[in-house]
Amino acid sequence: MRGGFTRGLVLGGLIGASIGMMKNSDMMKPRSRRRMMRAGRNMVRRTSNAIGDMIDLLR
């Protein structure tokens, strides 16, 4: 339980920092922002696929 909480806290912090950096437009170029958005979408897609596979295994 404690390991999952820590992992979630670290991931949440990283996601929050990334979003904050993307919001600050003078820090990032539009091309870099698009790359980060694409990478984030791909990560969400992979994660959702993995979670779906795990749920199917448990059924």
Coordinates of N, CA and C in Angstrom, one line a residue:
M1 N 0.8 -1.2 0.0 CA 0.0 0.0 0.0 C 0.9 1.3 0.0
R2 N 1.9 1.3 0.8 CA 2.7 2.4 0.9 C 3.5 2.7 -0.4
G3 N 4.0 1.6 -1.0 CA 4.7 1.7 -2.3 C 3.8 2.3 -3.4
G4 N 2.6 1.9 -3.4 CA 1.7 2.4 -4.4 C 1.4 3.9 -4.2
F5 N 1.3 4.3 -3.0 CA 1.0 5.7 -2.7 C 2.2 6.6 -3.1
T6 N 3.4 6.1 -2.8 CA 4.6 6.8 -3.1 C 4.7 6.9 -4.7
R7 N 4.5 5.8 -5.3 CA 4.6 5.8 -6.8 C 3.5 6.8 -7.4
G8 N 2.3 6.8 -6.9 CA 1.3 7.7 -7.4 C 1.7 9.2 -7.1
L9 N 2.3 9.4 -5.9 CA 2.7 10.8 -5.6 C 3.8 11.3 -6.5
V10 N 4.7 10.4 -6.8 CA 5.8 10.8 -7.7 C 5.3 11.0 -9.1
L11 N 4.4 10.1 -9.6 CA 3.9 10.3 -11.0 C 3.0 11.5 -11.1
G12 N 2.2 11.8 -10.1 CA 1.4 13.0 -10.0 C 2.2 14.2 -10.1
G13 N 3.3 14.2 -9.3 CA 4.2 15.4 -9.3 C 4.8 15.6 -10.7
L14 N 5.3 14.5 -11.3 CA 5.8 14.6 -12.7 C 4.8 15.1 -13.7
I15 N 3.6 14.6 -13.6 CA 2.6 15.1 -14.6 C 2.2 16.5 -14.3
G16 N 2.1 16.9 -13.0 CA 1.9 18.3 -12.7 C 2.9 19.3 -13.2
A17 N 4.2 18.8 -13.0 CA 5.3 19.7 -13.5 C 5.3 19.8 -15.0
S18 N 5.0 18.7 -15.7 CA 4.9 18.7 -17.2 C 3.8 19.7 -17.6
I19 N 2.7 19.6 -17.0 CA 1.6 20.5 -17.4 C 1.9 21.9 -17.1
G20 N 2.5 22.2 -16.0 CA 2.9 23.5 -15.7 C 3.9 24.1 -16.7
M21 N 4.8 23.2 -17.1 CA 5.8 23.7 -18.1 C 5.2 23.9 -19.4
M22 N 4.2 23.1 -19.8 CA 3.5 23.3 -21.1 C 2.7 24.5 -21.1
K23 N 2.1 24.9 -19.9 CA 1.2 26.1 -19.8 C 2.1 27.3 -20.0
N24 N 3.3 27.3 -19.5 CA 4.2 28.5 -19.6 C 4.7 28.5 -21.0
S25 N 4.1 29.3 -21.9 CA 4.3 29.3 -23.3 C 5.7 29.8 -23.7
D26 N 6.3 30.7 -22.9 CA 7.6 31.2 -23.3 C 8.7 30.2 -23.0
M27 N 8.4 29.2 -22.2 CA 9.5 28.2 -21.9 C 9.6 27.1 -23.0
M28 N 8.5 26.8 -23.7 CA 8.5 25.7 -24.7 C 8.2 26.2 -26.0
K29 N 8.8 25.6 -27.0 CA 8.4 25.9 -28.4 C 7.2 25.1 -28.8
P30 N 6.4 25.5 -29.7 CA 5.2 24.8 -30.1 C 5.5 23.4 -30.5
R31 N 6.6 23.2 -31.2 CA 6.9 21.8 -31.7 C 7.2 20.9 -30.5
S32 N 7.9 21.4 -29.5 CA 8.2 20.5 -28.4 C 6.9 20.2 -27.6
R33 N 6.0 21.2 -27.5 CA 4.8 21.0 -26.9 C 3.9 19.9 -27.6
R34 N 3.9 19.9 -28.9 CA 3.2 18.9 -29.7 C 3.8 17.5 -29.4
R35 N 5.1 17.4 -29.4 CA 5.8 16.2 -29.1 C 5.4 15.6 -27.7
M36 N 5.4 16.5 -26.7 CA 5.0 16.0 -25.4 C 3.6 15.6 -25.4
M37 N 2.7 16.3 -26.0 CA 1.3 15.9 -26.1 C 1.1 14.5 -26.7
R38 N 1.9 14.3 -27.8 CA 1.8 13.1 -28.5 C 2.3 11.9 -27.7
A39 N 3.4 12.2 -27.0 CA 4.0 11.1 -26.1 C 3.0 10.8 -25.0
G40 N 2.4 11.9 -24.4 CA 1.4 11.6 -23.3 C 0.2 10.8 -23.8
R41 N -0.3 11.1 -25.0 CA -1.4 10.4 -25.5 C -1.0 8.9 -25.7
N42 N 0.2 8.7 -26.3 CA 0.6 7.3 -26.5 C 0.8 6.6 -25.2
M43 N 1.3 7.2 -24.1 CA 1.4 6.6 -22.8 C 0.0 6.2 -22.3
V44 N -0.9 7.1 -22.4 CA -2.3 6.9 -21.9 C -2.9 5.7 -22.6
R45 N -2.7 5.6 -23.9 CA -3.2 4.5 -24.7 C -2.6 3.2 -24.3
R46 N -1.3 3.2 -24.1 CA -0.6 1.9 -23.7 C -1.1 1.5 -22.3
T47 N -1.2 2.5 -21.4 CA -1.6 2.1 -20.1 C -3.0 1.6 -20.1
S48 N -3.9 2.2 -20.8 CA -5.3 1.7 -20.9 C -5.4 0.3 -21.5
N49 N -4.5 0.1 -22.5 CA -4.5 -1.3 -23.1 C -4.0 -2.3 -22.1
A50 N -3.0 -1.9 -21.3 CA -2.4 -2.9 -20.3 C -3.4 -3.1 -19.2
I51 N -4.1 -2.1 -18.8 CA -5.1 -2.3 -17.7 C -6.3 -3.2 -18.3
G52 N -6.7 -3.0 -19.5 CA -7.7 -3.8 -20.1 C -7.3 -5.3 -20.2
D53 N -6.0 -5.5 -20.5 CA -5.5 -6.9 -20.6 C -5.5 -7.5 -19.2
M54 N -5.1 -6.7 -18.2 CA -5.1 -7.3 -16.8 C -6.5 -7.6 -16.3
I55 N -7.5 -6.8 -16.7 CA -8.9 -7.1 -16.3 C -9.3 -8.3 -17.0
D56 N -9.0 -8.5 -18.2 CA -9.4 -9.7 -19.0 C -8.8 -11.0 -18.3
L57 N -7.5 -10.8 -17.9 CA -6.9 -12.0 -17.2 C -7.5 -12.4 -15.9
L58 N -8.1 -11.4 -15.2 CA -8.7 -11.6 -13.9 C -10.1 -12.2 -14.1
R59 N -10.7 -12.1 -15.2 CA -12.0 -12.6 -15.4 C -12.1 -14.1 -15.6

